[in-house]
Tab-separated table of C-alpha atoms in Angstrom:
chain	number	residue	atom	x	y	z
A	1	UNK	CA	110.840	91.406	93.662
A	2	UNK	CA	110.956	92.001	97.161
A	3	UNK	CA	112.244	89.604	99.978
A	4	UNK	CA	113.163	89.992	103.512
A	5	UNK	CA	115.576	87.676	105.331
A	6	UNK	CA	115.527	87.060	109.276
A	7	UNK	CA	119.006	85.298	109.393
A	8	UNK	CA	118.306	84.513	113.046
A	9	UNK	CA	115.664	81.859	113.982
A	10	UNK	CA	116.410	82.384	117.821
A	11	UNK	CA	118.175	84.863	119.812
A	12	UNK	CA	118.642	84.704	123.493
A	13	UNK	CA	119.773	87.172	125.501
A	14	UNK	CA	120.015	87.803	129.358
A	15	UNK	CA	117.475	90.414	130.847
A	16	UNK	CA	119.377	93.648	131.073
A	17	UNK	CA	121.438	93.289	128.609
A	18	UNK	CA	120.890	95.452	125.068
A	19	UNK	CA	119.542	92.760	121.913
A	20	UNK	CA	119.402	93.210	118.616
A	21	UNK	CA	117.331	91.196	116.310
A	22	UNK	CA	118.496	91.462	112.369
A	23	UNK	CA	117.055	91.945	109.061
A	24	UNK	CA	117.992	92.555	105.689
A	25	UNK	CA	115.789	93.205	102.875
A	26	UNK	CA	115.678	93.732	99.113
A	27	UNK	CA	113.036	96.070	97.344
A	28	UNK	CA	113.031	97.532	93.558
A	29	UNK	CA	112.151	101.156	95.101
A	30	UNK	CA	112.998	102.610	98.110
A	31	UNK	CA	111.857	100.822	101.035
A	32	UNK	CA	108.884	100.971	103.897
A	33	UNK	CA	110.858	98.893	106.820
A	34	UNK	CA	108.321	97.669	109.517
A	35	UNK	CA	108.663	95.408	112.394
A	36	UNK	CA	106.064	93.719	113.890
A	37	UNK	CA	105.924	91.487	117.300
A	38	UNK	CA	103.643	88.408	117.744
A	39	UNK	CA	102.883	86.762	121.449
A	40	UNK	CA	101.588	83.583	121.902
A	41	UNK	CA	98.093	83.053	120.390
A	42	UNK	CA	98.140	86.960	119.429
A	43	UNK	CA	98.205	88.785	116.326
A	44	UNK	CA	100.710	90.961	114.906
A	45	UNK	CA	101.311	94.155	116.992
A	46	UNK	CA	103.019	97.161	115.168
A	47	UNK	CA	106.123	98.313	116.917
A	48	UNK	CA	107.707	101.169	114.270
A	49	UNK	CA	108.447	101.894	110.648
A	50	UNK	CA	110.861	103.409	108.575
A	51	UNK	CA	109.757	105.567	105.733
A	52	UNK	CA	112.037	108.216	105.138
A	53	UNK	CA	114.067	110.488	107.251
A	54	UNK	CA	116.331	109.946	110.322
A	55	UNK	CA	118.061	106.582	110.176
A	56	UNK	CA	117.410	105.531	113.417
A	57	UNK	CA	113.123	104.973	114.590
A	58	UNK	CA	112.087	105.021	118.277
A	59	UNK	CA	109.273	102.302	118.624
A	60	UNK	CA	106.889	101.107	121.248
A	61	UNK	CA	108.183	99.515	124.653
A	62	UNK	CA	112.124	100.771	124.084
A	63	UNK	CA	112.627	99.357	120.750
A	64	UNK	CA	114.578	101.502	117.916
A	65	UNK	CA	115.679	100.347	114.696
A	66	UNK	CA	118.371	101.239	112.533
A	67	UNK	CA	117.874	102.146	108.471
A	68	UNK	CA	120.986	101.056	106.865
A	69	UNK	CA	120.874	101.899	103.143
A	70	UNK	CA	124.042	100.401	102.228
A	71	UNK	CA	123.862	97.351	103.613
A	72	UNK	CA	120.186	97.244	102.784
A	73	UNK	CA	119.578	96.288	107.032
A	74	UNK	CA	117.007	97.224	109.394
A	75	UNK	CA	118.444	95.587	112.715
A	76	UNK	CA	115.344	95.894	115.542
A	77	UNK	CA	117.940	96.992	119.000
A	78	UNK	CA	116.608	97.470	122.816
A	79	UNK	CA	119.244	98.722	124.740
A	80	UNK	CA	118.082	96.909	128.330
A	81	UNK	CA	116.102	93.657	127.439
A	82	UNK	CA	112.464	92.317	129.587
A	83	UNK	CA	111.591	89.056	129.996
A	84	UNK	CA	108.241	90.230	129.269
A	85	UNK	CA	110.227	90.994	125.237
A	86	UNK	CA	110.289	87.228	124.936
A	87	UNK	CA	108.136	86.858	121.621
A	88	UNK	CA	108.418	86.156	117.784
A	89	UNK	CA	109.375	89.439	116.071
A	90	UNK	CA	108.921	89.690	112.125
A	91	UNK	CA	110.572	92.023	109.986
A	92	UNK	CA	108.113	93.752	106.728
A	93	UNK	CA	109.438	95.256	103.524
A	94	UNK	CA	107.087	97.062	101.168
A	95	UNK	CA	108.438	99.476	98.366
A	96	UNK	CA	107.403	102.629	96.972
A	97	UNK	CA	105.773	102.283	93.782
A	98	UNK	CA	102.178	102.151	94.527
A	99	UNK	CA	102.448	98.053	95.305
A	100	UNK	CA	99.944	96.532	97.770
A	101	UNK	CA	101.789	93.654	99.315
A	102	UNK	CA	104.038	93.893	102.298
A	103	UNK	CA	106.398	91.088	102.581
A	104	UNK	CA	107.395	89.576	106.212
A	105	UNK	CA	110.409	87.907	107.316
A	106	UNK	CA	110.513	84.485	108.367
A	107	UNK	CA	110.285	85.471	111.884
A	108	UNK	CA	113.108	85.429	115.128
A	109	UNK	CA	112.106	83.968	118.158
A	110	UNK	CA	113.369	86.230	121.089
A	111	UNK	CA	113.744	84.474	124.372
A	112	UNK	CA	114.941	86.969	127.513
A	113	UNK	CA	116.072	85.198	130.337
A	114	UNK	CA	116.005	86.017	134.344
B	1	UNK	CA	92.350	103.312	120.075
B	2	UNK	CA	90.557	101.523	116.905
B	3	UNK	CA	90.769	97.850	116.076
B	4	UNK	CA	90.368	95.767	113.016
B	5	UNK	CA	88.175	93.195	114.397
B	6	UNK	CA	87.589	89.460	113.585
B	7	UNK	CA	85.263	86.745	113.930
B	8	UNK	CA	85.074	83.859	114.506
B	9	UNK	CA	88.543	83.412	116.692
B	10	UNK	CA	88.896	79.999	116.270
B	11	UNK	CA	86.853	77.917	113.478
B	12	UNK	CA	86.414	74.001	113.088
B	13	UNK	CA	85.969	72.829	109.468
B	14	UNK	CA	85.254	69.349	108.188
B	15	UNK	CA	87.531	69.381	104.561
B	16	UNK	CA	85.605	70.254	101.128
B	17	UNK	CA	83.135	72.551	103.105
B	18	UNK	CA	82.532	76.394	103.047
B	19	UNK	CA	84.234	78.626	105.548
B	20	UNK	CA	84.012	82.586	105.669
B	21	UNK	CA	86.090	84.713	108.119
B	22	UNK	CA	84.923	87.628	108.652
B	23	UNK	CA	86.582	91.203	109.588
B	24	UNK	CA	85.754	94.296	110.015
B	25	UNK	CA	88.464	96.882	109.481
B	26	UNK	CA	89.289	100.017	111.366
B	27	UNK	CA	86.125	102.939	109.920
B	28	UNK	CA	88.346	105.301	107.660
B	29	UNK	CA	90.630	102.669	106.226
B	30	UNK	CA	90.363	102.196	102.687
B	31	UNK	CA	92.589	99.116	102.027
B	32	UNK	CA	91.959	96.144	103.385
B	33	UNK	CA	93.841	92.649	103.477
B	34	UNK	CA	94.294	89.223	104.179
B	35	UNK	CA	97.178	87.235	105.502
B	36	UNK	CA	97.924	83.781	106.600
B	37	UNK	CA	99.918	82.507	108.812
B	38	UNK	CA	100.397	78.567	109.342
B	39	UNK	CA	101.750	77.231	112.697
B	40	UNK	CA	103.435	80.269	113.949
B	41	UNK	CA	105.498	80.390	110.752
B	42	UNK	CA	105.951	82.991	107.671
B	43	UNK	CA	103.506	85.691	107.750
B	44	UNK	CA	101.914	85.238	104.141
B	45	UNK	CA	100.161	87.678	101.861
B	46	UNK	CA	96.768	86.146	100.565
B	47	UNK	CA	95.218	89.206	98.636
B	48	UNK	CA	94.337	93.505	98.606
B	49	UNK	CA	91.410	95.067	98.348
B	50	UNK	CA	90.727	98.225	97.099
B	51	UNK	CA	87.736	100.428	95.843
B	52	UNK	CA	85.754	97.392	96.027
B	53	UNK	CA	88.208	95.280	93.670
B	54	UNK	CA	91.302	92.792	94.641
B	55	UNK	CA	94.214	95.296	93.572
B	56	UNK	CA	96.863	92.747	94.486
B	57	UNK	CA	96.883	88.790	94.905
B	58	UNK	CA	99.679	85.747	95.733
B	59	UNK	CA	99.985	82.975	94.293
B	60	UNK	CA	98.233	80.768	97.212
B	61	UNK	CA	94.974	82.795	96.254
B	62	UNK	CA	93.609	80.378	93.951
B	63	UNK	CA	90.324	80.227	92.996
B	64	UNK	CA	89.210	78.820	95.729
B	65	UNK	CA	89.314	81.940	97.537
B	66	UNK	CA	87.289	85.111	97.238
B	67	UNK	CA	86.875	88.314	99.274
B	68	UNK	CA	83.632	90.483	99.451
B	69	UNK	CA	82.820	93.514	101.000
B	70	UNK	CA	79.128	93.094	101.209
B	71	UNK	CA	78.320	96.309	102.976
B	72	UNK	CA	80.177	99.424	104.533
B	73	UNK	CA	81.890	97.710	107.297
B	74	UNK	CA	82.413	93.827	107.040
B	75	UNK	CA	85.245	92.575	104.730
B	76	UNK	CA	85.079	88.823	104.271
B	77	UNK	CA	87.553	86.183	103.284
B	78	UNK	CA	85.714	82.414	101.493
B	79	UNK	CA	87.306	79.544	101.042
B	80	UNK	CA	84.963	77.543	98.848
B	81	UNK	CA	85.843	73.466	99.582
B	82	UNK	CA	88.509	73.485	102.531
B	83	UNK	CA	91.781	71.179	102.045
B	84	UNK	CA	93.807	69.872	105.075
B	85	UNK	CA	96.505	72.627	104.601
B	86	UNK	CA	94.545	75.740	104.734
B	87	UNK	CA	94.923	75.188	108.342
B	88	UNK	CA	96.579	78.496	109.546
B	89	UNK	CA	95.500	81.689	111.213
B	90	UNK	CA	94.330	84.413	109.050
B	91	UNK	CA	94.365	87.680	109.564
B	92	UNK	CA	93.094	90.822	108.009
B	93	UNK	CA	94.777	93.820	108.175
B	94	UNK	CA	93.501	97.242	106.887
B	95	UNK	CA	95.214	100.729	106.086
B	96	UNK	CA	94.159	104.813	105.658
B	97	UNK	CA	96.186	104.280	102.179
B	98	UNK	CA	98.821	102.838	99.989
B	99	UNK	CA	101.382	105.190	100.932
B	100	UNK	CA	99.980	104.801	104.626
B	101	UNK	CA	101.687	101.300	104.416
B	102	UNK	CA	101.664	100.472	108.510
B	103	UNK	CA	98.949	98.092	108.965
B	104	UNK	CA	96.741	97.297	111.736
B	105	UNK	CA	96.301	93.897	112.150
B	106	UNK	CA	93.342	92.184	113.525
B	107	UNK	CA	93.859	89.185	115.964
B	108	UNK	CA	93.289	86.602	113.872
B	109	UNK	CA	90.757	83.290	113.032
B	110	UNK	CA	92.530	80.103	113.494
B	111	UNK	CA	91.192	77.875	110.946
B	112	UNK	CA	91.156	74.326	111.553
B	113	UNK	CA	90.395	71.686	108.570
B	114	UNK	CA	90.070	68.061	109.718
């Protein structure tokens, strides 16, 4: 069965500095790693995916996230952090054999201060 | 850039009556799905739909739920006789294919049973 843990409910972080928001999953197959960002009253925007390949994924608006197969991970990083990142950022898992479903995180609420 | 689109944005529902959200994917997706989300929490899958046919459904999609495509562009989500906690924001989502897995979500129909 799949499952993705968000071990972070909040993370706060000072505008400027680099953040990193974690997740670790657990698939049957090899793994489709998405993250996704939500703003207030918004749906879910798409910021990048892992599906095979290079490690590391370049995303929208600075974000890049990490593929680490050993420790089953797919930390979301931003080297210089916005205010303007301060929203609720979900992690996805979806495997490889031919299933439907994507499964989300619980969600980490990102707040970037002044 | 193409949108899944949904209507209404925010619906008002007394509990035990009939409520359909309606979406209409992006033109030259062929899966389609629902997800729920209550009170800015987990992201939840409700159900896929494929080649006119659920391929894929969670537990929470009881029989009180049902999803139609009733022509080449609207994909619809009923909930037959509301209860108190289907309150949540739904979205759709749809996809070019299974091994296409990003979504593209739509922005969502807050549901609200009183």
């Amino acid at each position: 069965a799949q499952s993705v843990a968000q071990p972070e409910d909040q993370v706060n972080v000072a505008e400027g500095n680099p953040l990193t928001v974690k997740c670790t999953y657990s698939v049957s197959g090899n793994p489709y790693l998405f993250w996704y960002v939500q703003y207030p009253n918004r749906g879910l925007q798409f910021l990048l995916k892992y599906i095979t390949g290079d490690n590391l994924v370049k995303g929208s608006y600075g974000f890049e996230a990490e593929f680490n197969k050993s420790q089953t991970s797919f930390h979301l990083k931003k080297p210089s952090a916005l205010v303007s990142d301060s929203a609720l950022y979900f992690c996805a898992v979806r495997d490889d054999t031919g299933g439907f479903k994507t499964i989300f995180g619980a969600g980490t609420r990102l707040f970037v201060k002044a | 850039e193409p949108e899944v689109t949904q209507t209404p944005s925010h619906q008002v529902t007394q509990m035990g009556q009939e409520v359909i959200l309606r979406c209409v994917p992006i033109s030259n997706h062929l899966y389609f799905y629902w997800y729920r989300q209550i009170l800015g929490q987990k992201v939840e899958f409700l159900v896929s739909f494929y080649n006119n046919e659920i391929s894929e459904k969670s537990e929470i999609f009881d029989d009180q739920f049902s999803v139609e495509r009733p022509d080449g562009s609207n994909f619809t989500l009923k909930i037959r006789s509301t209860k108190l906690e289907d309150s949540a924001m739904y979205f759709c989502a749809s996809s070019a294919g299974t091994y296409s897995p990003d979504y593209t979500f739509g922005s969502g129909t807050r549901l609200t049973v009183v």
